[in-house]
CSV table of N, CA and C in Angstrom, one decimal:
chain,number,residue,atom,x,y,z
I,1,ARG,N,24.2,69.3,-12.2
I,1,ARG,CA,24.7,67.8,-12.2
I,1,ARG,C,22.5,67.3,-12.5
I,2,ARG,N,22.5,69.1,-11.3
I,2,ARG,CA,20.6,68.4,-11.6
I,2,ARG,C,20.0,67.9,-13.0
I,3,SER,N,20.0,68.9,-14.0
I,3,SER,CA,20.4,68.2,-15.1
I,3,SER,C,20.6,67.9,-15.9
I,4,LEU,N,21.4,67.1,-15.6
I,4,LEU,CA,22.0,66.4,-16.9
I,4,LEU,C,22.2,64.8,-16.4
I,5,SER,N,21.9,63.9,-16.7
I,5,SER,CA,22.2,62.3,-16.4
I,5,SER,C,23.5,61.6,-15.5
I,6,LYS,N,23.4,60.8,-15.6
I,6,LYS,CA,24.1,60.0,-14.3
I,6,LYS,C,25.0,59.7,-15.2
I,7,GLY,N,25.4,59.6,-16.2
I,7,GLY,CA,26.5,59.2,-17.3
I,7,GLY,C,27.1,60.6,-17.9
I,8,ASP,N,26.5,61.4,-17.3
I,8,ASP,CA,26.8,63.0,-18.3
I,8,ASP,C,27.3,63.6,-17.4
I,9,ALA,N,26.4,63.0,-16.3
I,9,ALA,CA,27.6,64.0,-15.5
I,9,ALA,C,29.0,63.9,-14.8
I,10,LEU,N,28.6,62.5,-14.9
I,10,LEU,CA,30.4,61.6,-14.4
I,10,LEU,C,31.0,62.3,-15.1
I,11,PHE,N,31.0,61.5,-17.0
I,11,PHE,CA,32.0,62.1,-17.5
I,11,PHE,C,32.4,63.8,-17.2
I,12,LEU,N,31.6,64.3,-17.4
I,12,LEU,CA,31.5,65.7,-17.6
I,12,LEU,C,32.9,66.5,-15.7
I,13,GLN,N,32.2,65.2,-14.7
I,13,GLN,CA,33.0,66.1,-13.3
I,13,GLN,C,34.6,64.9,-13.4
I,14,ARG,N,34.5,63.5,-14.9
I,14,ARG,CA,36.2,62.8,-14.6
I,14,ARG,C,37.0,64.3,-15.9
I,15,LEU,N,35.9,65.3,-16.7
I,15,LEU,CA,37.1,65.4,-18.0
I,15,LEU,C,37.2,67.0,-16.7
I,16,LEU,N,37.0,67.4,-15.8
I,16,LEU,CA,37.4,68.7,-15.4
I,16,LEU,C,37.8,68.2,-14.3
I,17,GLU,N,38.4,66.8,-13.3
I,17,GLU,CA,39.5,66.8,-12.4
I,17,GLU,C,40.8,66.3,-13.0
I,18,GLY,N,40.6,65.4,-15.1
I,18,GLY,CA,42.0,65.7,-15.3
I,18,GLY,C,41.6,63.7,-15.7
I,19,GLU,N,40.8,63.4,-14.8
I,19,GLU,CA,40.6,62.1,-15.4
I,19,GLU,C,40.9,61.8,-17.0
I,20,GLU,N,42.1,60.3,-17.0
I,20,GLU,CA,41.9,59.7,-18.4
I,20,GLU,C,40.8,59.2,-18.0
I,21,PRO,N,40.4,59.2,-19.1
I,21,PRO,CA,39.1,58.1,-19.5
I,21,PRO,C,39.4,56.3,-19.9
I,22,ILE,N,38.6,55.7,-18.9
I,22,ILE,CA,39.4,53.9,-18.9
I,22,ILE,C,39.1,53.6,-20.7
I,23,GLU,N,40.1,53.0,-21.0
I,23,GLU,CA,40.0,52.7,-22.7
I,23,GLU,C,39.4,51.0,-22.4
I,24,LYS,N,38.6,50.9,-23.4
I,24,LYS,CA,37.9,50.4,-23.8
I,24,LYS,C,38.7,49.6,-24.4
I,25,ASP,N,38.7,47.6,-24.3
I,25,ASP,CA,39.1,46.6,-25.7
I,25,ASP,C,38.2,46.7,-26.4
I,26,TRP,N,38.7,47.4,-27.3
I,26,TRP,CA,37.1,46.9,-28.5
I,26,TRP,C,38.2,45.7,-28.9
I,27,LYS,N,38.7,45.6,-29.3
I,27,LYS,CA,39.1,44.3,-29.7
I,27,LYS,C,38.3,42.9,-29.2
I,28,LYS,N,38.3,43.0,-27.7
I,28,LYS,CA,37.7,42.3,-27.5
I,28,LYS,C,36.3,42.5,-26.8
I,29,LEU,N,35.5,43.5,-27.2
I,29,LEU,CA,34.3,44.2,-26.9
I,29,LEU,C,33.9,43.1,-28.4
I,30,ASN,N,34.3,43.9,-29.8
I,30,ASN,CA,33.5,43.4,-31.1
I,30,ASN,C,34.0,41.9,-31.6
I,31,ARG,N,34.6,41.1,-30.9
I,31,ARG,CA,34.9,39.7,-31.4
I,31,ARG,C,33.4,39.0,-31.2
I,32,LYS,N,33.5,37.8,-31.8
I,32,LYS,CA,31.7,37.0,-31.9
I,32,LYS,C,31.9,36.1,-30.7
I,33,ALA,N,30.6,36.2,-30.8
I,33,ALA,CA,29.9,35.2,-29.3
I,33,ALA,C,29.9,33.8,-29.4
I,34,THR,N,30.7,33.2,-29.7
I,34,THR,CA,30.8,31.4,-30.4
I,34,THR,C,30.8,30.6,-29.0
I,35,PHE,N,30.6,31.4,-27.9
I,35,PHE,CA,29.6,30.6,-27.0
I,35,PHE,C,28.5,30.2,-26.8
I,36,LYS,N,27.6,31.3,-27.3
I,36,LYS,CA,26.1,30.8,-28.1
I,36,LYS,C,26.1,29.9,-29.5
I,37,ASN,N,26.6,30.4,-30.5
I,37,ASN,CA,27.3,29.7,-31.6
I,37,ASN,C,26.9,28.2,-31.3
I,38,LYS,N,27.8,27.5,-30.2
I,38,LYS,CA,28.5,26.3,-29.9
I,38,LYS,C,26.9,25.4,-29.3
I,39,TYR,N,26.3,26.9,-28.5
I,39,TYR,CA,25.2,25.8,-27.5
I,39,TYR,C,24.4,25.9,-28.7
I,40,GLU,N,23.7,26.7,-29.6
I,40,GLU,CA,23.1,26.6,-30.4
I,40,GLU,C,22.8,25.9,-31.5
I,41,ALA,N,23.7,25.6,-31.7
I,41,ALA,CA,23.8,24.2,-33.2
I,41,ALA,C,23.9,22.7,-32.5
I,42,ARG,N,24.2,22.9,-31.0
I,42,ARG,CA,24.0,21.8,-31.0
I,42,ARG,C,22.5,21.2,-29.9
I,43,SER,N,21.9,22.1,-29.6
I,43,SER,CA,20.6,22.5,-29.2
I,43,SER,C,19.5,22.3,-29.9
I,44,GLY,N,20.2,22.9,-31.4
I,44,GLY,CA,19.0,22.8,-33.4
I,44,GLY,C,19.6,21.6,-33.5
I,45,LYS,N,20.5,20.7,-33.2
I,45,LYS,CA,20.0,19.2,-33.5
I,45,LYS,C,19.4,18.6,-33.1
I,46,ILE,N,19.8,18.4,-31.9
I,46,ILE,CA,18.5,18.1,-30.4
I,46,ILE,C,16.9,17.8,-30.8
I,47,LYS,N,16.4,19.3,-31.0
I,47,LYS,CA,15.5,20.1,-31.4
I,47,LYS,C,14.9,19.3,-32.5
I,48,ASP,N,15.5,19.1,-33.5
I,48,ASP,CA,16.1,18.5,-35.2
I,48,ASP,C,15.2,17.2,-34.9
I,49,THR,N,16.3,16.5,-34.2
I,49,THR,CA,15.7,15.0,-33.5
I,49,THR,C,14.8,14.6,-33.2
I,50,LEU,N,14.4,15.1,-32.1
I,50,LEU,CA,13.3,15.4,-31.8
I,50,LEU,C,12.2,15.4,-31.6
I,51,SER,N,12.2,16.5,-33.4
I,51,SER,CA,10.9,17.1,-33.7
I,51,SER,C,10.3,15.7,-34.6
I,52,ARG,N,11.7,15.5,-35.7
I,52,ARG,CA,12.0,13.8,-36.4
I,52,ARG,C,10.8,13.0,-35.6
I,53,MET,N,11.2,12.6,-35.1
I,53,MET,CA,11.1,11.5,-34.0
I,53,MET,C,9.3,10.9,-33.2
I,54,LEU,N,9.6,12.3,-32.9
I,54,LEU,CA,7.7,12.8,-32.5
I,54,LEU,C,6.8,12.9,-34.1
I,55,THR,N,7.4,13.2,-34.8
I,55,THR,CA,6.4,13.2,-36.6
I,55,THR,C,6.2,11.9,-36.7
I,56,THR,N,7.8,10.3,-36.6
I,56,THR,CA,7.8,8.6,-36.9
I,56,THR,C,6.7,8.5,-35.9
I,57,PHE,N,7.1,8.5,-34.5
I,57,PHE,CA,5.7,8.4,-33.9
I,57,PHE,C,5.1,8.3,-33.9
I,58,THR,N,4.0,9.7,-34.2
I,58,THR,CA,3.1,9.8,-34.3
I,58,THR,C,1.8,9.7,-35.5
I,59,SER,N,2.8,9.5,-36.6
I,59,SER,CA,2.5,9.0,-37.7
I,59,SER,C,1.9,7.5,-37.7
I,60,LYS,N,3.3,6.8,-36.9
I,60,LYS,CA,3.0,5.0,-37.2
I,60,LYS,C,2.3,4.2,-36.2
I,61,LEU,N,2.1,5.6,-34.8
I,61,LEU,CA,1.4,5.2,-34.6
I,61,LEU,C,-0.4,5.2,-34.7
I,62,GLU,N,-0.6,6.1,-35.5
I,62,GLU,CA,-2.2,6.6,-36.7
I,62,GLU,C,-2.0,4.9,-36.9
I,63,ASP,N,-1.3,5.2,-37.9
I,63,ASP,CA,-1.0,4.1,-38.8
I,63,ASP,C,-1.6,2.5,-37.5
I,64,VAL,N,-0.3,2.0,-36.7
I,64,VAL,CA,-0.3,1.3,-36.2
I,64,VAL,C,-2.2,0.9,-35.3
I,65,GLU,N,-2.7,1.7,-34.6
I,65,GLU,CA,-4.3,2.1,-34.1
I,65,GLU,C,-4.8,1.6,-35.8
I,66,ALA,N,-4.9,2.2,-36.5
I,66,ALA,CA,-6.2,2.0,-37.8
I,66,ALA,C,-6.0,0.3,-38.2
I,67,GLU,N,-4.7,-0.3,-38.1
I,67,GLU,CA,-4.6,-1.6,-38.4
I,67,GLU,C,-5.0,-2.9,-37.2
I,68,GLU,N,-4.7,-1.9,-35.8
I,68,GLU,CA,-4.9,-2.8,-35.2
I,68,GLU,C,-7.1,-2.9,-35.1
I,69,LYS,N,-7.3,-1.8,-35.0
I,69,LYS,CA,-9.0,-1.4,-35.3
I,69,LYS,C,-9.6,-2.4,-36.1
I,70,LYS,N,-8.8,-2.8,-37.9
I,70,LYS,CA,-9.8,-3.5,-38.3
I,70,LYS,C,-9.1,-4.9,-38.3
I,71,ALA,N,-7.8,-4.8,-37.4
I,71,ALA,CA,-8.1,-6.3,-37.5
I,71,ALA,C,-8.6,-7.1,-35.9
I,72,VAL,N,-9.1,-5.9,-35.5
I,72,VAL,CA,-10.4,-6.7,-34.0
I,72,VAL,C,-11.6,-6.5,-34.9
I,73,ASP,N,-12.4,-5.8,-35.7
I,73,ASP,CA,-12.9,-5.5,-36.4
I,73,ASP,C,-13.1,-6.8,-37.1
I,74,LEU,N,-12.0,-7.1,-38.2
I,74,LEU,CA,-12.1,-8.5,-38.9
I,74,LEU,C,-12.4,-9.5,-37.8
I,75,HIS,N,-11.7,-9.7,-36.9
I,75,HIS,CA,-11.3,-10.9,-35.8
I,75,HIS,C,-13.4,-10.5,-35.2
I,76,THR,N,-13.5,-9.6,-34.8
I,76,THR,CA,-15.1,-9.4,-34.5
I,76,THR,C,-16.0,-10.7,-35.8
I,77,LYS,N,-16.1,-10.6,-35.9
I,77,LYS,CA,-17.4,-10.4,-38.0
I,77,LYS,C,-17.3,-11.5,-37.9
I,78,LEU,N,-16.0,-12.5,-37.7
I,78,LEU,CA,-15.1,-13.5,-38.5
I,78,LEU,C,-15.7,-14.5,-37.5
I,79,MET,N,-15.1,-14.3,-36.3
I,79,MET,CA,-16.4,-15.0,-34.5
I,79,MET,C,-17.8,-15.4,-35.0
I,80,GLU,N,-18.0,-13.7,-35.7
I,80,GLU,CA,-20.1,-14.1,-35.4
I,80,GLU,C,-20.1,-14.5,-36.6
I,81,ALA,N,-19.3,-14.7,-37.2
I,81,ALA,CA,-20.1,-15.6,-39.2
I,81,ALA,C,-20.3,-17.4,-38.5
I,82,LYS,N,-18.7,-17.6,-37.6
I,82,LYS,CA,-18.1,-19.1,-37.8
I,82,LYS,C,-19.3,-19.5,-36.4
I,83,GLY,N,-19.5,-18.1,-35.1
I,83,GLY,CA,-20.2,-18.5,-34.2
I,83,GLY,C,-21.8,-19.5,-35.3
I,84,GLY,N,-22.5,-18.5,-35.7
I,84,GLY,CA,-23.2,-18.7,-36.4
I,84,GLY,C,-23.6,-19.6,-37.7
I,85,GLN,N,-22.5,-20.2,-37.6
I,85,GLN,CA,-21.8,-21.1,-38.5
I,85,GLN,C,-22.3,-22.7,-37.8
I,86,LYS,N,-21.6,-23.0,-36.4
I,86,LYS,CA,-21.6,-23.4,-35.8
I,86,LYS,C,-23.4,-23.7,-35.4
I,87,ASP,N,-23.7,-23.3,-34.6
I,87,ASP,CA,-25.2,-23.1,-34.6
I,87,ASP,C,-25.7,-23.5,-35.1
I,88,LYS,N,-25.7,-23.2,-36.6
I,88,LYS,CA,-27.2,-23.9,-37.5
I,88,LYS,C,-26.3,-25.2,-37.6
I,89,ALA,N,-24.9,-25.7,-37.6
I,89,ALA,CA,-24.7,-26.6,-37.4
I,89,ALA,C,-25.6,-28.1,-36.9
I,90,GLU,N,-25.1,-27.7,-35.9
I,90,GLU,CA,-25.6,-28.0,-34.6
I,90,GLU,C,-27.3,-28.7,-34.8
I,91,LYS,N,-27.8,-26.8,-35.0
I,91,LYS,CA,-29.7,-27.5,-35.0
I,91,LYS,C,-29.4,-28.1,-36.6
I,92,ALA,N,-28.8,-27.7,-37.6
I,92,ALA,CA,-29.5,-28.6,-38.6
I,92,ALA,C,-28.7,-30.5,-38.2
I,93,LEU,N,-28.1,-31.2,-37.1
I,93,LEU,CA,-28.1,-32.1,-37.0
I,93,LEU,C,-29.1,-32.8,-35.9
I,94,GLU,N,-29.1,-31.6,-35.3
I,94,GLU,CA,-30.2,-32.1,-34.4
I,94,GLU,C,-31.6,-32.4,-35.4
I,95,ALA,N,-32.0,-31.5,-36.1
I,95,ALA,CA,-33.3,-31.8,-37.2
I,95,ALA,C,-32.7,-32.9,-38.0
I,96,MET,N,-31.9,-32.4,-38.4
I,96,MET,CA,-31.4,-34.7,-39.1
I,96,MET,C,-31.7,-35.2,-38.7
I,97,GLU,N,-31.4,-35.7,-36.8
I,97,GLU,CA,-31.5,-37.0,-36.3
I,97,GLU,C,-32.7,-36.9,-36.8
I,98,VAL,N,-34.2,-35.9,-35.9
I,98,VAL,CA,-35.2,-36.2,-36.0
I,98,VAL,C,-36.0,-36.2,-37.7
I,99,GLU,N,-35.7,-35.6,-38.6
I,99,GLU,CA,-35.3,-35.8,-40.1
I,99,GLU,C,-35.4,-37.0,-40.1
I,100,GLY,N,-34.6,-37.6,-39.9
I,100,GLY,CA,-34.0,-38.7,-40.9
I,100,GLY,C,-34.4,-40.2,-40.5
I,101,ALA,N,-35.3,-39.9,-39.2
I,101,ALA,CA,-35.7,-41.2,-38.7
I,101,ALA,C,-36.5,-41.3,-39.1
I,102,ALA,N,-38.0,-39.2,-39.2
I,102,ALA,CA,-39.2,-39.6,-39.8
I,102,ALA,C,-39.4,-39.7,-41.3
I,103,LYS,N,-38.5,-39.4,-42.3
I,103,LYS,CA,-37.8,-40.3,-43.7
I,103,LYS,C,-37.7,-41.3,-43.9
I,104,GLY,N,-37.5,-42.5,-42.7
I,104,GLY,CA,-36.7,-43.4,-43.5
I,104,GLY,C,-35.9,-43.5,-43.9
I,105,LEU,N,-34.6,-42.7,-43.7
I,105,LEU,CA,-33.0,-42.7,-44.1
I,105,LEU,C,-32.7,-43.5,-43.5
I,106,SER,N,-31.9,-44.3,-44.2
I,106,SER,CA,-30.9,-45.5,-43.7
I,106,SER,C,-29.9,-45.1,-42.4
I,107,LYS,N,-29.7,-45.6,-41.9
I,107,LYS,CA,-28.7,-45.5,-40.7
I,107,LYS,C,-27.2,-45.3,-41.3
I,108,SER,N,-26.7,-46.1,-42.0
I,108,SER,CA,-25.6,-45.5,-42.9
I,108,SER,C,-25.0,-44.2,-43.1
I,109,GLU,N,-26.7,-43.8,-44.1
I,109,GLU,CA,-26.5,-42.2,-44.4
I,109,GLU,C,-27.0,-41.1,-43.6
I,110,ALA,N,-27.6,-41.7,-42.7
I,110,ALA,CA,-27.7,-40.7,-41.5
I,110,ALA,C,-26.0,-40.3,-41.0
I,111,GLN,N,-25.6,-41.7,-40.8
I,111,GLN,CA,-24.1,-41.5,-40.1
I,111,GLN,C,-23.3,-40.9,-40.9
I,112,ALA,N,-23.8,-41.2,-41.9
I,112,ALA,CA,-22.0,-40.8,-42.9
I,112,ALA,C,-22.2,-38.5,-42.8
I,113,GLU,N,-24.2,-38.6,-42.6
I,113,GLU,CA,-23.8,-36.8,-42.3
I,113,GLU,C,-23.8,-36.6,-40.8
I,114,ILE,N,-24.2,-37.5,-40.5
I,114,ILE,CA,-23.2,-36.6,-38.7
I,114,ILE,C,-21.8,-36.6,-39.0
I,115,ASP,N,-21.4,-37.6,-39.2
I,115,ASP,CA,-19.4,-37.8,-40.1
I,115,ASP,C,-19.1,-36.8,-40.4
I,116,ALA,N,-20.0,-36.0,-41.5
I,116,ALA,CA,-19.2,-35.1,-42.1
I,116,ALA,C,-19.6,-33.4,-41.0
I,117,LEU,N,-20.6,-33.4,-40.9
I,117,LEU,CA,-21.1,-32.2,-40.2
I,117,LEU,C,-20.4,-31.7,-38.4
I,118,THR,N,-19.7,-33.4,-38.3
I,118,THR,CA,-19.1,-33.5,-37.0
I,118,THR,C,-17.3,-32.7,-37.2
I,119,THR,N,-17.0,-33.4,-38.6
I,119,THR,CA,-15.4,-32.9,-39.3
I,119,THR,C,-15.9,-31.5,-39.7
I,120,GLN,N,-16.9,-31.2,-39.7
I,120,GLN,CA,-16.6,-29.8,-39.7
I,120,GLN,C,-16.8,-28.9,-39.0
I,121,ILE,N,-17.2,-29.6,-38.2
I,121,ILE,CA,-17.7,-28.8,-35.9
I,121,ILE,C,-16.4,-28.9,-36.1
I,122,ALA,N,-15.3,-29.6,-36.5
I,122,ALA,CA,-14.1,-29.6,-35.2
I,122,ALA,C,-13.1,-28.8,-36.7
I,123,ASP,N,-13.5,-29.0,-37.8
I,123,ASP,CA,-12.8,-27.5,-38.7
I,123,ASP,C,-13.0,-25.7,-38.2
I,124,ASP,N,-14.2,-26.0,-37.7
I,124,ASP,CA,-14.5,-24.7,-37.0
I,124,ASP,C,-14.3,-24.0,-36.0
I,125,GLU,N,-14.4,-25.4,-35.2
I,125,GLU,CA,-13.0,-24.9,-34.3
I,125,GLU,C,-12.1,-24.8,-34.0
I,126,LYS,N,-11.7,-25.7,-34.8
I,126,LYS,CA,-10.4,-25.4,-35.4
I,126,LYS,C,-9.3,-23.9,-35.5
I,127,TYR,N,-10.0,-23.4,-36.8
I,127,TYR,CA,-10.2,-21.8,-37.0
I,127,TYR,C,-9.9,-20.9,-35.9
I,128,ILE,N,-12.1,-21.1,-35.2
I,128,ILE,CA,-11.5,-20.6,-34.2
I,128,ILE,C,-10.6,-20.2,-32.7
I,129,THR,N,-10.0,-21.2,-33.0
I,129,THR,CA,-8.3,-21.5,-32.4
I,129,THR,C,-7.4,-21.3,-32.7
I,130,GLU,N,-7.2,-20.8,-33.9
I,130,GLU,CA,-6.6,-19.6,-34.3
I,130,GLU,C,-6.7,-19.4,-35.4
I,131,THR,N,-7.9,-18.4,-35.1
I,131,THR,CA,-8.1,-16.8,-34.2
I,131,THR,C,-7.8,-16.3,-33.3
I,132,LYS,N,-8.1,-17.1,-32.4
I,132,LYS,CA,-7.4,-16.8,-31.2
I,132,LYS,C,-6.7,-16.7,-31.3
I,133,ASP,N,-5.5,-17.3,-31.7
I,133,ASP,CA,-4.1,-17.4,-31.1
I,133,ASP,C,-3.5,-16.3,-31.4
I,134,ALA,N,-4.4,-15.7,-32.6
I,134,ALA,CA,-4.1,-15.0,-33.5
I,134,ALA,C,-4.1,-13.7,-33.2
I,135,LEU,N,-5.0,-13.4,-32.7
I,135,LEU,CA,-5.8,-12.3,-31.7
I,135,LEU,C,-4.6,-11.6,-30.5
I,136,ALA,N,-4.2,-13.3,-29.6
I,136,ALA,CA,-3.5,-13.2,-28.5
I,136,ALA,C,-1.3,-12.5,-28.6
I,137,LYS,N,-1.0,-13.3,-29.5
I,137,LYS,CA,-0.2,-12.9,-30.2
I,137,LYS,C,-0.4,-11.0,-31.0
I,138,LYS,N,-1.2,-10.6,-31.4
I,138,LYS,CA,-1.9,-9.4,-32.1
I,138,LYS,C,-1.6,-8.5,-30.3
I,139,GLU,N,-2.1,-9.1,-29.6
I,139,GLU,CA,-2.7,-8.4,-27.9
I,139,GLU,C,-0.7,-7.9,-27.5
I,140,GLU,N,-0.6,-9.2,-28.0
I,140,GLU,CA,1.0,-9.6,-27.1
I,140,GLU,C,1.7,-7.9,-27.8
I,141,GLU,N,2.1,-8.0,-29.2
I,141,GLU,CA,2.4,-6.6,-30.2
I,141,GLU,C,1.7,-5.6,-29.5
I,142,TRP,N,0.6,-5.7,-29.4
I,142,TRP,CA,0.7,-3.6,-29.0
I,142,TRP,C,1.2,-3.7,-27.9
I,143,LYS,N,1.2,-4.9,-26.4
I,143,LYS,CA,1.3,-4.4,-25.5
I,143,LYS,C,2.9,-4.0,-26.1
I,144,ALA,N,4.2,-4.9,-26.9
I,144,ALA,CA,5.1,-4.4,-26.7
I,144,ALA,C,4.9,-3.2,-27.4
I,145,ARG,N,4.7,-2.7,-28.4
I,145,ARG,CA,4.7,-0.8,-28.8
I,145,ARG,C,4.4,-0.6,-27.5
I,146,GLN,N,2.6,0.0,-27.2
I,146,GLN,CA,2.5,0.0,-26.1
I,146,GLN,C,4.3,0.4,-25.0
I,147,GLU,N,4.6,-0.3,-24.9
I,147,GLU,CA,5.5,-0.1,-23.8
I,147,GLU,C,7.1,0.7,-24.9
I,148,ILE,N,7.4,0.6,-25.4
I,148,ILE,CA,8.1,0.7,-26.6
I,148,ILE,C,8.0,3.0,-26.0
I,149,ARG,N,6.5,3.2,-26.9
I,149,ARG,CA,5.9,4.0,-26.7
I,149,ARG,C,6.6,5.2,-25.4
I,150,THR,N,6.2,4.4,-24.5
I,150,THR,CA,6.4,4.8,-23.0
I,150,THR,C,7.0,4.5,-22.7
I,151,GLY,N,8.3,4.5,-23.0
I,151,GLY,CA,9.7,4.3,-22.5
I,151,GLY,C,9.8,3.5,-21.5
């Protein structure tokens, strides 16, 4: 017994004692393990769906971030340009008042120029307001997208 393995010793003991070996149901043992397949099929589809969603969200996030960065850069440049134009127009208006008197411009010519510059300033301020509103809208859309992503 010491030189035999446990399984061999048990087999030899049963053989010598005349015990019938336990019959195995080979039909049951050899059938397909369908319980694994069902789970694998279901979890495989879920994994595929999740990986596709991750890929889609990642690519769309990159696109949206790039678009948002472009919009912010464009807005910044536009605000700087319009702010500079407004400052120049105000300085020109002040200078024209001084220059106009020095050159002897008629009051009607000076008033016409003042009206034109005032109209331009009003138009510029309207444009700045529209740009700020557009930025606020973009920020709201960005927040909404962020909430959707974070769930």
